[in-house]
Short mmCIF file of C-alpha atoms in Angstrom, two decimals:
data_model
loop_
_atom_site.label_atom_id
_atom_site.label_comp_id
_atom_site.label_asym_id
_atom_site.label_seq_id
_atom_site.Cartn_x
_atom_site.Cartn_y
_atom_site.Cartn_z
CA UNK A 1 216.17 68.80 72.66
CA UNK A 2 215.23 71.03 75.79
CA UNK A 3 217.61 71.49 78.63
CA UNK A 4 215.71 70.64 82.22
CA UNK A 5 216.34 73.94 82.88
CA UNK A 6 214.18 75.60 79.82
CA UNK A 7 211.55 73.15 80.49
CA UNK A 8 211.26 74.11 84.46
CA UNK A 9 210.97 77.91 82.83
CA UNK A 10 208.54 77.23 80.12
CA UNK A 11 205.17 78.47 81.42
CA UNK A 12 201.59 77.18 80.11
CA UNK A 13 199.81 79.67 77.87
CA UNK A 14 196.16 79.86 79.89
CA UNK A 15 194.30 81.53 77.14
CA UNK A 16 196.18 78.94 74.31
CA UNK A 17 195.58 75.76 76.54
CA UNK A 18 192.00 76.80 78.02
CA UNK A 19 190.85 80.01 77.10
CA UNK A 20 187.48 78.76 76.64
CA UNK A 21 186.58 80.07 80.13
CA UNK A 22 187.73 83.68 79.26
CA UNK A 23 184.44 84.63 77.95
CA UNK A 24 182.78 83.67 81.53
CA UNK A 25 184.67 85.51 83.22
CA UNK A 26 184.73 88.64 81.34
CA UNK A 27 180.77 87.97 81.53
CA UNK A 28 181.22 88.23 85.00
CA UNK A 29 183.80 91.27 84.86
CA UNK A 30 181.41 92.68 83.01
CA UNK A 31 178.40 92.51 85.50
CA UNK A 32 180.55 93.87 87.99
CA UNK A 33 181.36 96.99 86.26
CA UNK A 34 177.67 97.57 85.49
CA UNK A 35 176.51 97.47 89.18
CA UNK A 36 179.84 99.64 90.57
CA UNK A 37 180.77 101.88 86.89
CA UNK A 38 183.65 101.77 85.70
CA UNK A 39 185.87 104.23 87.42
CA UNK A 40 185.76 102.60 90.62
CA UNK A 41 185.83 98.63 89.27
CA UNK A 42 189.04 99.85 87.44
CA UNK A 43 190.72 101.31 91.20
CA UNK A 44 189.14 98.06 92.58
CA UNK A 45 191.17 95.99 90.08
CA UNK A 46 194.42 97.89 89.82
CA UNK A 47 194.53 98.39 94.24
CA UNK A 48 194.12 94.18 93.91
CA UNK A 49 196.85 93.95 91.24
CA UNK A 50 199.40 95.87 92.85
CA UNK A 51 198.90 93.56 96.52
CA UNK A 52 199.23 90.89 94.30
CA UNK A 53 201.99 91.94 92.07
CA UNK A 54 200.61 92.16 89.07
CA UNK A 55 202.49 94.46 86.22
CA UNK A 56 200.55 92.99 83.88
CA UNK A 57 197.17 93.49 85.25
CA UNK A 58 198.69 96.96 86.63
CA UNK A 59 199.63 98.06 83.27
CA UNK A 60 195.85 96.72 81.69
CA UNK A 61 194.00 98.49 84.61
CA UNK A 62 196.02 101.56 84.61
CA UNK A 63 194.86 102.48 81.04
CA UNK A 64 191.10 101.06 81.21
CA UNK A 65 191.26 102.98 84.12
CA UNK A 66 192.22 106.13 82.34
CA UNK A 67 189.53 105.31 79.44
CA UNK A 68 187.19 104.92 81.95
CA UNK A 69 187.72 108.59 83.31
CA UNK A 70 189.49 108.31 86.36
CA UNK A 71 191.96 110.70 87.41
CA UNK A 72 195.83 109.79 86.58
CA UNK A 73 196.05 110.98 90.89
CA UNK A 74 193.89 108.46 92.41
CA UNK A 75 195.68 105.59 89.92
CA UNK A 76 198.91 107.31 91.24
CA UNK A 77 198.49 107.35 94.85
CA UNK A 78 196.33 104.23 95.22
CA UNK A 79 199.17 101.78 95.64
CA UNK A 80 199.68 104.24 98.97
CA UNK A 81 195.74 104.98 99.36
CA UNK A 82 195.60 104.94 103.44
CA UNK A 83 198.15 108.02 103.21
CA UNK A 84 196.10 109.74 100.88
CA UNK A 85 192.74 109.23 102.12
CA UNK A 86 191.93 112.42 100.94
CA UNK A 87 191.86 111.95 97.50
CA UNK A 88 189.60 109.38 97.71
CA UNK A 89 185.63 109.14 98.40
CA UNK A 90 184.75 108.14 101.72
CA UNK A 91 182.87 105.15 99.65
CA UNK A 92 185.99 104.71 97.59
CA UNK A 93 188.03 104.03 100.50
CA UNK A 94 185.30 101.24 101.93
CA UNK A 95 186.06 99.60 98.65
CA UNK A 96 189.59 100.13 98.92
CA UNK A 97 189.90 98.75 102.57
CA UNK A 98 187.46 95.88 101.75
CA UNK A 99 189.60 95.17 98.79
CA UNK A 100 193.16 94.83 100.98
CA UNK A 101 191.17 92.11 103.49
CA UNK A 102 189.23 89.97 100.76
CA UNK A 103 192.49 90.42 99.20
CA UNK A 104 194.92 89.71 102.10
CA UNK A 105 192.27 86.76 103.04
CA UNK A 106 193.44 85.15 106.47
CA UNK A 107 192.61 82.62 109.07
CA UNK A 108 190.48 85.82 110.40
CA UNK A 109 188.79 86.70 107.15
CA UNK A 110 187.50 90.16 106.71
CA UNK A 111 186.54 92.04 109.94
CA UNK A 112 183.23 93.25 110.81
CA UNK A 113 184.72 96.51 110.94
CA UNK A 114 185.60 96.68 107.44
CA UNK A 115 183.06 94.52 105.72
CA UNK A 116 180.74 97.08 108.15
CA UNK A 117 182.23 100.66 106.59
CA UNK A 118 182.02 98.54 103.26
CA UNK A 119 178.11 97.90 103.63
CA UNK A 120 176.96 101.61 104.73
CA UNK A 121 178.33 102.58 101.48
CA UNK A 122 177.06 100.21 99.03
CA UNK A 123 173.71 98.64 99.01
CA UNK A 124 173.31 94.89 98.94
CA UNK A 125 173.45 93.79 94.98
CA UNK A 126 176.45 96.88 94.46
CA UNK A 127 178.21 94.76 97.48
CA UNK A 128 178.16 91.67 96.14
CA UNK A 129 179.20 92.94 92.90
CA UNK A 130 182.05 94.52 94.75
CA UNK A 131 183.42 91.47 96.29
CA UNK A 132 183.04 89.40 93.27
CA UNK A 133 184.93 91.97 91.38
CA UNK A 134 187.60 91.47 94.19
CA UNK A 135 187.59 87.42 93.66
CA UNK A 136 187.92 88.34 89.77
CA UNK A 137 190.52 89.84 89.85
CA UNK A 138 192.53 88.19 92.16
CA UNK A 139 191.61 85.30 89.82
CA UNK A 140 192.95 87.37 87.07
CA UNK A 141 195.88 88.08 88.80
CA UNK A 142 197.10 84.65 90.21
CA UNK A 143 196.68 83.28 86.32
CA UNK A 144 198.84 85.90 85.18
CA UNK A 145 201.80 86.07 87.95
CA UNK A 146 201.85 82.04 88.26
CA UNK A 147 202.85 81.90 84.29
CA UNK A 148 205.03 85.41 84.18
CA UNK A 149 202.56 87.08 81.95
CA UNK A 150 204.31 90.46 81.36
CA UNK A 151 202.95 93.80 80.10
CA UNK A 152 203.49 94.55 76.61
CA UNK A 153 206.31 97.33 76.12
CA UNK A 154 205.22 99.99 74.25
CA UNK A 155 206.91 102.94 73.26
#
């Protein structure tokens, strides 16, 4: 028999109990990375991972990152990415920014300002990929860090 405190531990298994919906929203993940590439869904996903804590969607994004081609600096320095604009795109830091408000969603929502520097860098259909990609992964992220989903350790 289970102690009350093992059972108020035990977390669900999402993709045991109702990974039937996985396939959507990699279908969706997957439009997303079509309209914006890879390199910069992948920085989009890991900057949204580490506001939301993350490690394991951190440690998944980090290395699709990497597959994808983008450099181990940027996935370095964009947990820090306002104090190293400089290694980023002008466009990669609209992104970026838009991704800490949609992320960081408040009573205010996301400012003119930002959704503004967002929108002179992406055209309409790459925008609205962009923020979905946001929503995904935040998705992602709040299935994983409500049941303690950790990162495999590897050698």
């Amino acid at each position: 028999m289970s102690t009350a405190a093992e059972h108020r531990h035990a977390r669900v298994d999402v993709a045991a109990e109702f990974g039937e919906m996985y396939p959507s929203a990699a279908a969706i993940g997957k439009l997303v990375a079509e309209a914006l590439g890879e390199r910069l869904t992948e920085l989009v996903y890991l900057r949204g991972s580490y506001l939301n804590g993350c490690a394991f969607c951190i440690d998944m994004h980090t290395r699709s990152a990497l597959r994808a081609g983008q450099s181990e600096r940027k996935l370095f320095l964009a947990a820090a990415w306002r104090e190293a604009r400089d290694h980023f795109t002008e466009a990669e830091q609209a992104a970026l920014e838009l991704t800490d408000e949609v992320t960081r969603l408040g009573e205010h929502g996301v400012s003119d300002e930002v959704y503004g520097r967002a929108a002179a860098h992406f055209p309409p259909r790459e925008l609205a990929a962009l923020i979905t990609g946001i929503a995904l992964i935040a998705f992602f992220n709040r299935i994983a860090v409500s049941t303690h989903k950790r990162p495999p350790v590897r050698g």
